[in-house]
Coordinates of C-alpha atoms in Angstrom, one line a residue:
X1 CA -20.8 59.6 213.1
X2 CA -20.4 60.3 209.8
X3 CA -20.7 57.6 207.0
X4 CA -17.6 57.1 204.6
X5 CA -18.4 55.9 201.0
X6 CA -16.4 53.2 200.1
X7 CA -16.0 51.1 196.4
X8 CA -18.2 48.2 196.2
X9 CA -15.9 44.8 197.2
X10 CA -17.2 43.6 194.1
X11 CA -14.8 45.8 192.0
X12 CA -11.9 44.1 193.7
X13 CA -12.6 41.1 191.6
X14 CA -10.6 41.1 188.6
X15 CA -13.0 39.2 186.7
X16 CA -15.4 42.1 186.9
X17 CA -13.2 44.9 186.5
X18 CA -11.9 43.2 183.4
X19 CA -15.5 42.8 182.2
X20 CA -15.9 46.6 183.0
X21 CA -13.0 47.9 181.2
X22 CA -13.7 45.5 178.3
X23 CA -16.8 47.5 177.7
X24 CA -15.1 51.0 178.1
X25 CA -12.4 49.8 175.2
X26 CA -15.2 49.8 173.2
X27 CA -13.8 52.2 170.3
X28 CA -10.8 49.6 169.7
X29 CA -13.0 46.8 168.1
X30 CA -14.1 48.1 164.9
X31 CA -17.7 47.8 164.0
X32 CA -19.5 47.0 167.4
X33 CA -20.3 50.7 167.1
X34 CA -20.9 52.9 164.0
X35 CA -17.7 55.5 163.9
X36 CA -20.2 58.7 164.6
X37 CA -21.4 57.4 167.8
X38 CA -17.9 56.4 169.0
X39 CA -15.6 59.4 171.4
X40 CA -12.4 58.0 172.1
X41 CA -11.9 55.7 175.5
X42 CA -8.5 56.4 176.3
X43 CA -9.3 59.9 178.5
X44 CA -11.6 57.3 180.7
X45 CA -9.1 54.8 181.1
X46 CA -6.1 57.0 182.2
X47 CA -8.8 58.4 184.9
X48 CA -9.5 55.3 185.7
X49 CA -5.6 54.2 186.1
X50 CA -5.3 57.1 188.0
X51 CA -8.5 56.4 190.6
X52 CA -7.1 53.8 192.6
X53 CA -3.8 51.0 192.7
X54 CA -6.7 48.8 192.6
X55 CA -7.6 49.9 189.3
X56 CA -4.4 50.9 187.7
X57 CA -3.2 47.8 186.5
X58 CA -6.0 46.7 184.2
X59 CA -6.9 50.3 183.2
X60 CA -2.8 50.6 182.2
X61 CA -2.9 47.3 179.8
X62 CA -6.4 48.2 178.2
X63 CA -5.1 52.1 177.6
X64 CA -1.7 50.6 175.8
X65 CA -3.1 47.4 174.6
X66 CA -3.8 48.7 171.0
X67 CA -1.6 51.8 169.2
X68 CA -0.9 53.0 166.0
X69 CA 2.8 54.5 165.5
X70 CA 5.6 54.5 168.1
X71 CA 5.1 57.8 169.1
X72 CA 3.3 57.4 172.7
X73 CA 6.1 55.9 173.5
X74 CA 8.5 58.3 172.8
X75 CA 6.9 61.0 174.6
X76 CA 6.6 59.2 177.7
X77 CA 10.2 59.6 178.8
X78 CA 10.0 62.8 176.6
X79 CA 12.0 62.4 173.4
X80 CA 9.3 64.2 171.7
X81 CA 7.0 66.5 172.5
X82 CA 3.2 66.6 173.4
X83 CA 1.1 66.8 170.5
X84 CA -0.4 70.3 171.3
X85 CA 3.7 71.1 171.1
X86 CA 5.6 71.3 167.8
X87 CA 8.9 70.1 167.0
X88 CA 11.9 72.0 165.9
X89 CA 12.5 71.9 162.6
X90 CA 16.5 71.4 163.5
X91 CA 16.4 68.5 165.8
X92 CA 17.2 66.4 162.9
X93 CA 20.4 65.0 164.7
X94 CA 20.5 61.2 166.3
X95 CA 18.1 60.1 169.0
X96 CA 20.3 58.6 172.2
X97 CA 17.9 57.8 174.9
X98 CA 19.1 57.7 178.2
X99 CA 19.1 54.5 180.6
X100 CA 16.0 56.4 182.6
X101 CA 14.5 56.7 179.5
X102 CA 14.5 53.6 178.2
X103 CA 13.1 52.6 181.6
X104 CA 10.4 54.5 181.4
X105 CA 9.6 53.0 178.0
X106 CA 9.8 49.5 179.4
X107 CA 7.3 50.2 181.5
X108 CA 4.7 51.0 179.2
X109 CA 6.1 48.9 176.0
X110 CA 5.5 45.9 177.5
X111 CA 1.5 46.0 177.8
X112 CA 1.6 46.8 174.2
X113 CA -0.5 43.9 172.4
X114 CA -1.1 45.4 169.0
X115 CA 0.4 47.9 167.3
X116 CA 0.1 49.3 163.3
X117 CA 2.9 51.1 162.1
X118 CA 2.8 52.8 158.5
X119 CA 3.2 56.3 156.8
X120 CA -1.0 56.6 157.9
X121 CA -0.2 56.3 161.8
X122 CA 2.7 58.0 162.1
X123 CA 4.5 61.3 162.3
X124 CA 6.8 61.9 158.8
X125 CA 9.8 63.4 160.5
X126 CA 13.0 62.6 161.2
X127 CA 13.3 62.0 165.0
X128 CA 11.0 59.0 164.8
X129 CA 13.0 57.1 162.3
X130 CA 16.2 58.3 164.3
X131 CA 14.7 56.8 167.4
X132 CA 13.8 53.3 166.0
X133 CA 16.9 53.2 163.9
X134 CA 19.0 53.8 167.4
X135 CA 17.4 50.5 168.7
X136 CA 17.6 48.5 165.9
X137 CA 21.4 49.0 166.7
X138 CA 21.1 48.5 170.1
X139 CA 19.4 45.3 170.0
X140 CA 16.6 46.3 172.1
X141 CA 13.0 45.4 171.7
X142 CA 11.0 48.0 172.4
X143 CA 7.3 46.2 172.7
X144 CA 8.6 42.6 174.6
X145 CA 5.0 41.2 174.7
X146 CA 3.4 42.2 171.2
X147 CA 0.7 40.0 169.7
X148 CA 0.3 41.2 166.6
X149 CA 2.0 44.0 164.2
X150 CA 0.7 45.3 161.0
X151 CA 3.8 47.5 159.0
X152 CA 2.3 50.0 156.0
X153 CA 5.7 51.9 155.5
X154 CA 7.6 52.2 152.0
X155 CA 10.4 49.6 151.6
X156 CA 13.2 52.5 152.1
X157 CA 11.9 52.5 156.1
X158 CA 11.5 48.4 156.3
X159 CA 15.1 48.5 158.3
X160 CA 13.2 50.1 161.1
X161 CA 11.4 47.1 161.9
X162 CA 13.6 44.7 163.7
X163 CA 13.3 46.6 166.9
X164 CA 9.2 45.6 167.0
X165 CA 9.6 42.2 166.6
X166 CA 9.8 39.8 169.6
X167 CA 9.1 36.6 170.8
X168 CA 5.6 36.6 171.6
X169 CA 5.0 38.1 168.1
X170 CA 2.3 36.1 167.1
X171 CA 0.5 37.9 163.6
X172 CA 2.8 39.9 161.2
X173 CA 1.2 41.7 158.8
X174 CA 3.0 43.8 155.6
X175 CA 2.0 45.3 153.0
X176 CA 4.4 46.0 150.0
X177 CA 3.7 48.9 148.6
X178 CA 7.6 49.7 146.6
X179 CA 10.2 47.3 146.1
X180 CA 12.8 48.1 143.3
X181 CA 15.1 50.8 145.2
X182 CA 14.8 49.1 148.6
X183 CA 14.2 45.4 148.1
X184 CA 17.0 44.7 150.2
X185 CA 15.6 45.9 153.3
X186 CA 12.5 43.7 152.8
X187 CA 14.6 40.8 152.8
X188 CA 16.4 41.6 156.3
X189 CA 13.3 41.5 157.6
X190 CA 11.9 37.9 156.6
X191 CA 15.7 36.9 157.1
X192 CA 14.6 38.2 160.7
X193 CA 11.4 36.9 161.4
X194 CA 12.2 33.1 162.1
X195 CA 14.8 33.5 165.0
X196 CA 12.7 36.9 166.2
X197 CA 9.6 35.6 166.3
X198 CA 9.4 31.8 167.0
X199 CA 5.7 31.9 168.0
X200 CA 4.1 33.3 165.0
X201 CA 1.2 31.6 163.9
X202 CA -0.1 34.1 160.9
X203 CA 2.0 35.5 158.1
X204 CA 0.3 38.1 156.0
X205 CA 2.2 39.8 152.9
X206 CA 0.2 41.8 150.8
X207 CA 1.6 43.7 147.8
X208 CA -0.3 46.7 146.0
X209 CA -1.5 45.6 142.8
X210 CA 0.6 47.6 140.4
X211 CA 3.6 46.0 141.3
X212 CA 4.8 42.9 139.2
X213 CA 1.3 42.5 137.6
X214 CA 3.6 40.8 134.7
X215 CA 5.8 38.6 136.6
X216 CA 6.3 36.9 139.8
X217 CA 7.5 39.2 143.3
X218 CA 11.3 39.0 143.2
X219 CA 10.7 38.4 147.2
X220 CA 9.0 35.5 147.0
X221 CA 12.2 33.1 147.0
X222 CA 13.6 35.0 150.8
X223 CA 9.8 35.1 151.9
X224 CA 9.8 31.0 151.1
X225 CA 12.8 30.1 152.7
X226 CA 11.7 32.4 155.6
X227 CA 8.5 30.3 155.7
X228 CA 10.0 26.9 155.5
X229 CA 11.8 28.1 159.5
X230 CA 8.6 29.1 160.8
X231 CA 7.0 25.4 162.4
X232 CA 4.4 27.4 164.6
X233 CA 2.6 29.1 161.6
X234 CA -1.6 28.3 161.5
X235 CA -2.3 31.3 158.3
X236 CA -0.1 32.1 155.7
X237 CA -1.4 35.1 153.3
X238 CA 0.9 35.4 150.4
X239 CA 1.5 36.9 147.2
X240 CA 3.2 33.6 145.4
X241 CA 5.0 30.9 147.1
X242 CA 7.7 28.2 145.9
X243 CA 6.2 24.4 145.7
X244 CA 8.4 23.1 148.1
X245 CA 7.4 26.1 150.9
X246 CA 3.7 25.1 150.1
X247 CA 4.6 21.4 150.8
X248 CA 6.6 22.7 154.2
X249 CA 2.9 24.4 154.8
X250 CA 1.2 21.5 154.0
X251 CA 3.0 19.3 156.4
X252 CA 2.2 21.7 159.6
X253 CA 0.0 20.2 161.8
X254 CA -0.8 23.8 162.5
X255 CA -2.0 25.5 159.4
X256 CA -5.3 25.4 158.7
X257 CA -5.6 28.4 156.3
X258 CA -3.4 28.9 153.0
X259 CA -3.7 32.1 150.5
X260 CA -1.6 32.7 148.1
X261 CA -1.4 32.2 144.0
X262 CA -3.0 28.8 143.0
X263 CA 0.2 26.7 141.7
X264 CA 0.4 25.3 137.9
X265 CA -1.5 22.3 137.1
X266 CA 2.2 20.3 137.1
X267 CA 3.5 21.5 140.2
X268 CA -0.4 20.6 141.8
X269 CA 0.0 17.6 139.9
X270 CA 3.8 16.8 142.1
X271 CA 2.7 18.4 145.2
X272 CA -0.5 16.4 145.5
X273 CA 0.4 13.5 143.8
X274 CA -0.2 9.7 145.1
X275 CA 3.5 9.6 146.0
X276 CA 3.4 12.2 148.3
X277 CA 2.4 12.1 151.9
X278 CA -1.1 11.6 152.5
X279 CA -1.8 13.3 155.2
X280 CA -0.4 16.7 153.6
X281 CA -2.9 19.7 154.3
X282 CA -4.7 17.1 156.2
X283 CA -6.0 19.9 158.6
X284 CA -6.4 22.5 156.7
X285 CA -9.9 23.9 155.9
X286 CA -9.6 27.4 154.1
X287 CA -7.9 28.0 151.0
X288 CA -7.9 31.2 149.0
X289 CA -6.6 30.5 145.8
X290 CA -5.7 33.7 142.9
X291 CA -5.8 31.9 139.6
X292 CA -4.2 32.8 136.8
X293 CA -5.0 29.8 134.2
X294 CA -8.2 27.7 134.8
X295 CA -6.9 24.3 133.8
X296 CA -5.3 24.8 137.0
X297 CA -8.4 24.9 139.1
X298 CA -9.2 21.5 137.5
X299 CA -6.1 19.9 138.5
X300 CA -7.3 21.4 142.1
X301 CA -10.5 20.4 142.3
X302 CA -9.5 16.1 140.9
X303 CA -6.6 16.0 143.2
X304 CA -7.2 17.8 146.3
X305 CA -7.2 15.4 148.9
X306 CA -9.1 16.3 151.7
X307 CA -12.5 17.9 153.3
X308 CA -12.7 22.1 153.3
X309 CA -15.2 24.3 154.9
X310 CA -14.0 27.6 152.9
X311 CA -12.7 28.2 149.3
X312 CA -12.4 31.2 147.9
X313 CA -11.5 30.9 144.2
X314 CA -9.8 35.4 142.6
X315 CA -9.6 34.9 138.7
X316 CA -7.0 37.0 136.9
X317 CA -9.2 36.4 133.9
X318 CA -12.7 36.8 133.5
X319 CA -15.4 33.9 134.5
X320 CA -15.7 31.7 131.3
X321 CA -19.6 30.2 131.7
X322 CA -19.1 27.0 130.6
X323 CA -15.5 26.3 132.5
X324 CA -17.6 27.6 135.6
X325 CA -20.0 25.0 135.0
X326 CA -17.4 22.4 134.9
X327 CA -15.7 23.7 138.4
X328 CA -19.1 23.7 140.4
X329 CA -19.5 19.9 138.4
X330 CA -16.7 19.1 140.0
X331 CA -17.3 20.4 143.7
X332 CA -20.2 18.8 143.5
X333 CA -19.1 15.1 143.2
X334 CA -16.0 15.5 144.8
X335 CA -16.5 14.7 148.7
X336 CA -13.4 17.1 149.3
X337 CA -15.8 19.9 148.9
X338 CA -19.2 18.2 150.4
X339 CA -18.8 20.5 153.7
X340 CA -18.3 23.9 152.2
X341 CA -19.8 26.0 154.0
X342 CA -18.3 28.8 152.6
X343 CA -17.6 30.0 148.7
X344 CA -16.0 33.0 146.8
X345 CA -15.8 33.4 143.3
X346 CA -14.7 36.8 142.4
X347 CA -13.1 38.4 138.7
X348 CA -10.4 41.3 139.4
X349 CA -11.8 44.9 139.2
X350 CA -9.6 45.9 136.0
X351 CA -11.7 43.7 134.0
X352 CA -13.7 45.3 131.8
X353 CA -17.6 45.3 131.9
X354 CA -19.2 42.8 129.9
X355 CA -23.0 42.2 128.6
X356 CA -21.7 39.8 126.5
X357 CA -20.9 36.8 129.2
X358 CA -23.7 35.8 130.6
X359 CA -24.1 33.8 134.2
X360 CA -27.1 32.1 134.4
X361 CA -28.4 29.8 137.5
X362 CA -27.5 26.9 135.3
X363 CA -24.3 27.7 135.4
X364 CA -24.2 27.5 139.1
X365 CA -27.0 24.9 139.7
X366 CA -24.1 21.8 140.9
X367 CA -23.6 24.3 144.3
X368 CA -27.6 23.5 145.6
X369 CA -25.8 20.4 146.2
X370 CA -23.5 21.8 148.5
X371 CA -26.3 21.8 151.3
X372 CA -24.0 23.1 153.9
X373 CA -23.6 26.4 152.7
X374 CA -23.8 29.5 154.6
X375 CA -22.2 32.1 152.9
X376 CA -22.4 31.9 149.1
X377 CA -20.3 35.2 147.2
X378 CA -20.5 35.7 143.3
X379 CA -18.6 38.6 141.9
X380 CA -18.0 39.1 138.4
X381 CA -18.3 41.4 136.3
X382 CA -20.6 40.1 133.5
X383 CA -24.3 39.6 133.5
X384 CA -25.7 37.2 136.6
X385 CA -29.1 36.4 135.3
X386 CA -30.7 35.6 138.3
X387 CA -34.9 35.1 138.8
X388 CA -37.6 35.0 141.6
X389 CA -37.4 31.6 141.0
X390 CA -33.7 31.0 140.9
X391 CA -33.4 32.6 144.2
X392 CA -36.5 29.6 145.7
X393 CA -34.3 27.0 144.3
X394 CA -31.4 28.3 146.9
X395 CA -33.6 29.0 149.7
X396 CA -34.8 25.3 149.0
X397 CA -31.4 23.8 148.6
X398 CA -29.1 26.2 150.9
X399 CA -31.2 25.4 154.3
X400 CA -28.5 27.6 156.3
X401 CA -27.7 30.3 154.4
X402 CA -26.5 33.2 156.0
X403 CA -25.1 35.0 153.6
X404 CA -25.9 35.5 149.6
X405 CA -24.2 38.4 148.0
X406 CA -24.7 38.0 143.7
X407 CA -22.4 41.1 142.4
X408 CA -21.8 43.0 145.7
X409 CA -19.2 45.2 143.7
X410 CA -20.1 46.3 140.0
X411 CA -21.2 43.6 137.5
X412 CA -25.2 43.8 136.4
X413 CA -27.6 41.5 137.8
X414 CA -30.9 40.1 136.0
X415 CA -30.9 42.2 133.1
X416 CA -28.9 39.6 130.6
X417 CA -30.4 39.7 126.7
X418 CA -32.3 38.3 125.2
X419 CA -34.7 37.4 128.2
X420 CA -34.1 39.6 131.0
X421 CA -35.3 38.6 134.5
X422 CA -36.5 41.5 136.9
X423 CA -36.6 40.1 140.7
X424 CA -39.6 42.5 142.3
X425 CA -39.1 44.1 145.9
X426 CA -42.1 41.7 147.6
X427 CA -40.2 38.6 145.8
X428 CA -36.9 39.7 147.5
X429 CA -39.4 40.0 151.1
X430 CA -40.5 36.4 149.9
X431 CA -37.0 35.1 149.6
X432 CA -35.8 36.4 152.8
X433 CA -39.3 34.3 154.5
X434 CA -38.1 31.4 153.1
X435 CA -34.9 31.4 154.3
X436 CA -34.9 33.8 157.9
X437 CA -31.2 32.2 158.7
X438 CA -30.1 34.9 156.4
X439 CA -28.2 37.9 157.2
X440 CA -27.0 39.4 154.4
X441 CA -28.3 39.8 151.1
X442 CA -26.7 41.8 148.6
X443 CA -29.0 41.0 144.7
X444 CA -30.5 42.9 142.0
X445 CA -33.9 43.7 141.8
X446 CA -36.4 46.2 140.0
X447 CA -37.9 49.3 141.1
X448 CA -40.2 49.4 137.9
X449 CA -43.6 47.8 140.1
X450 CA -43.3 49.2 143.0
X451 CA -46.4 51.7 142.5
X452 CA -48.1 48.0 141.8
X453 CA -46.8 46.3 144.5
X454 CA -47.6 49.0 147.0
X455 CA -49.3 52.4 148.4
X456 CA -46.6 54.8 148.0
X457 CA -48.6 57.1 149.2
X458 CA -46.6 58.8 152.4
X459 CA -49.7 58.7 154.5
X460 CA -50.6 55.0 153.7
X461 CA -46.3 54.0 154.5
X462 CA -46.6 55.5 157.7
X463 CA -49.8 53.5 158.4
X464 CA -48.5 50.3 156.9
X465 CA -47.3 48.0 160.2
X466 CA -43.5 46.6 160.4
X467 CA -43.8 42.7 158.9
X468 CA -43.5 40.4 161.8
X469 CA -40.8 38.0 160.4
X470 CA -38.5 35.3 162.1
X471 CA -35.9 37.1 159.8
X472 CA -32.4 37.7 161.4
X473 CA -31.5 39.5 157.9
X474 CA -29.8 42.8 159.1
X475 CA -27.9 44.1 156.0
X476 CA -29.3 44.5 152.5
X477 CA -28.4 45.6 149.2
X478 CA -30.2 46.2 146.6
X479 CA -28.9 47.1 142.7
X480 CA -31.4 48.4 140.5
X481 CA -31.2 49.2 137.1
X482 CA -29.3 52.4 135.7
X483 CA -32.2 53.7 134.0
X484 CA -34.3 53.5 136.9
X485 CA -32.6 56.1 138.7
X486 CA -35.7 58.7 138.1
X487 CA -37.8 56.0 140.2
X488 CA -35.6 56.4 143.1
X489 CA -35.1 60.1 142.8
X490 CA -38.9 60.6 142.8
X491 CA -39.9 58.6 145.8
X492 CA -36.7 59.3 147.6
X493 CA -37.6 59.3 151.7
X494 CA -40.9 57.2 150.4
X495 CA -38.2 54.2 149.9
X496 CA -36.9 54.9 153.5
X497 CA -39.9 54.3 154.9
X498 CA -41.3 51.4 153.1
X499 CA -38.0 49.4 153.6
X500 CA -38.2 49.8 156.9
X501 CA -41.5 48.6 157.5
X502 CA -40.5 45.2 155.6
X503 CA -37.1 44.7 157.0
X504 CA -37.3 46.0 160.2
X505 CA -34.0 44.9 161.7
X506 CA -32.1 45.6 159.1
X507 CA -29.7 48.3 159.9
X508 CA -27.3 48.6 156.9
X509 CA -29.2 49.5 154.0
X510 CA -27.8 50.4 150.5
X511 CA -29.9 50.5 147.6
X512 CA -27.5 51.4 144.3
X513 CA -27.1 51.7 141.0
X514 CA -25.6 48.6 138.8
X515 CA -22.7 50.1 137.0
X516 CA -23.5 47.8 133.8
X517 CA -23.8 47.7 129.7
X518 CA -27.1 47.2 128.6
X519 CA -28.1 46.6 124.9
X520 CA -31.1 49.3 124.9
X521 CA -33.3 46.8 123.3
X522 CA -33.2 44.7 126.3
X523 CA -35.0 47.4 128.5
X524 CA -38.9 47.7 128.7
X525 CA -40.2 51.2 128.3
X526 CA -41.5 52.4 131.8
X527 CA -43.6 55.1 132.4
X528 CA -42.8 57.9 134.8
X529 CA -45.1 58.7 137.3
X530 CA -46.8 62.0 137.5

């Protein structure tokens, strides 16, 4: 008698089929995997829907969960072609689908959980926008149980959007990138979003820089009112808001995260004032304020009434020393701010390169108060004079750290005139010891004693062992100095190889330049080896 393999019972659990295929989607959550070691999973799962009725279901949702463009759907029921095949260049007529082709999109629309749609994800012709404008007429929604939607398209296309929304919509994401010519069509869709989208709980509108860097977005009054009808919302991302949408905000039991423009110190002044409700923002732990005049941030800091875990604090202007002295003063006695655990200071990137402001650890010394701190982020673009010794004080006074990045993007680190300080590879290895919570350290260092410091010798690398270390740090950066460029070029793979043996579970390393001014009598002659 002949034996007959059969699948395992086990795979007739949902549970563990859904565990299975959750590990098979693995190329639609960014960053579990670097990109090159990626292939896509979508072949797999249609052979898997295709194995068994068992199977078919789960394998179905996972391959449509997650799509960029509308396309897939369209060539389901075959309103547009393969994408091997090539479309006439005269089918530029309108798109009627057929009550058997709508069916067929139903179908398959409604396992669709997140979709992007933008001039990046989609094809530039005009069948798709014929299709979508067809059922924005027709009332229709194509994707009935969509979770989130993210729209990148030019404001001229925005009245193609209406037929994406729905009532399990639950993140809506745009980003602005024209407005003049088209405003109008930006506006019919906030008008929209209240009565199509009841559920959402996070509004993002983002709005490329260029565009009213002088004045205030003329959408911010439709995107208000819009706001004030949405009672479900938990994040709000937004260029500018009106004060009486951020008190609407502020009364949500819901929203626990607000970023937009900090308001003036008047308006802060009415909003927060002992007259109004005292449990306004009383649940909400994250703000991410853009600041435009730092009186403002004062006015913040005195009256804001109640405990954060994350502030993250984008000056239009650049950092003034002394009046960010008096704002880390202020989070310091204030016991709105004694659970931060979180803290971003940043300067925009227009700003112009300065040696002349100078940071200093004195400036900053109020935050080792902060003790529950885990992710500390300084970017400006001045001089952040920081030492060896500066960097014990916060392993002392930050006890979980997890994250220190001191001018991730462009601003010079350590080299400040008149009295430089140089931070030495072994005292970065020292710093990391003390404080093994960390995970991510991004700070300026020298590269002028490393022949002191160590064997650079290949032979003697090789031979040195991996440091045994508690550390779970597993992404480092490290700036060096312009003019220490020919130290890196001459030990090149030498640098591999030694970093690796001191932090050995790192996996992102990035040693760079600074892109900074120095005055050349600040630099000590260093002599090249031969």
């Amino acid at each position: 008698m002949s034996s007959v393999n059969t699948m395992h019972r086990a795979l007739l659990i949902s549970e563990i089929l859904s565990n299975i295929i959750s590990h098979i989607s693995v190329d639609e959550r960014p960053g579990v995997w670097p990109f090159e070691y990626v292939t896509s999973s979508k072949p797999t799962l249609f052979a898997l829907a295709l194995t068994c009725r068992a199977f078919s279901e789960q394998a179905l949702d996972a391959l449509w969960n997650n799509f960029k463009g509308v396309e897939p759907l369209m060539r389901c029921p075959g309103i547009i072609p393969a994408p091997q095949k090539s479309l006439r260049e005269d089918q530029c007529y309108p798109i009627i689908p057929t009550e058997t082709q709508l069916a067929i999109i139903a179908r398959h629309g409604h396992r669709v959980r997140s979709l992007r749609v933008g001039t990046n994800y989609w094809r530039r012709d005009y069948i798709t926008q014929a299709f979508l404008r067809t059922m924005a007429g027709s009332f229709k929604n194509l994707v009935p149980n969509l979770r989130s939607l993210e729209i990148g398209f030019p404001s001229g296309l925005l009245h193609l959007v209406p037929p994406l929304l729905g009532p399990r919509l639950q993140h809506f994401s745009i980003n602005i990138r024209d407005y003049e010519k088209n405003g109008h069509h930006l506006h019919t869709v906030l008008q929209c979003l209240p009565s199509y989208c009841p559920s959402l709980e996070s509004l993002v509108v983002l709005k490329s820089y260029h565009l009213f860097r002088e004045r205030e977005p003329p959408f911010v009054l439709p995107m208000s009112h819009a706001i004030q009808k949405m009672p479900k919302l938990r994040t709000v991302t937004v260029p500018a808001i009106t004060k009486d949408a951020l008190v609407y905000l502020g009364g949500l039991p819901s929203v626990t995260n607000i970023s937009t423009h900090l308001p003036a110190g008047s308006d802060l002044e009415d909003i927060l004032g002992s007259s109004r409700n005292p449990k306004l923002f009383e649940n909400v732990d994250s703000v991410d304020w853009e600041i435009k005049e730092w009186r403002d941030v004062e006015v913040f800091t005195h009256l804001w009434p109640h405990k954060l875990t994350s502030m993250t604090l984008r000056s239009e202007v650049k950092f003034d020393p002394s009046l960010l002295q008096v704002l880390c003063d202020s989070l310091h006695v204030r016991e709105a701010f004694k659970n931060l655990q979180y803290i971003y200071l940043s300067e925009p990137i227009p700003c112009r390169l300065s040696s002349s402001i100078i940071i200093t650890v004195d400036t900053i010394r109020s935050l080792f108060h902060l003790s529950q701190l885990r992710v500390v982020d300084i970017d400006t673009r001045s001089c952040l004079s920081i030492g060896a010794n500066d960097l014990v004080e916060m392993a002392e006074a930050w006890h979980f750290l997890e994250v220190l990045l001191l001018n991730k993007t462009d601003g010079s680190m350590s080299s400040a005139a008149p009295m430089p300080q140089w931070i030495t590879v072994p005292e970065v290895v020292g710093f990391v010891e003390l404080r093994p919570s960390l995970k991510r350290l991004c700070v300026g260092i020298t590269l002028s004693t490393i022949d002191d410091d160590y064997d650079m010798d290949k032979a003697s690398l090789h031979a040195l062992r991996p440091r045994n270390s508690d550390s779970r740090l597993k992404n480092l950066t490290l700036k060096y100095p312009r003019d220490e460029e020919y130290i890196r070029q001459t030990y090149s793979s030498d640098f591999e190889i030694l970093f690796s043996k001191l932090f050995p579970r790192v996996n992102q390393l990035h040693p760079s330049q600074e892109f900074q001014i120095l005055h050349s009598d600040s630099i000590e002659p260093r002599t090249q080896r031969t």
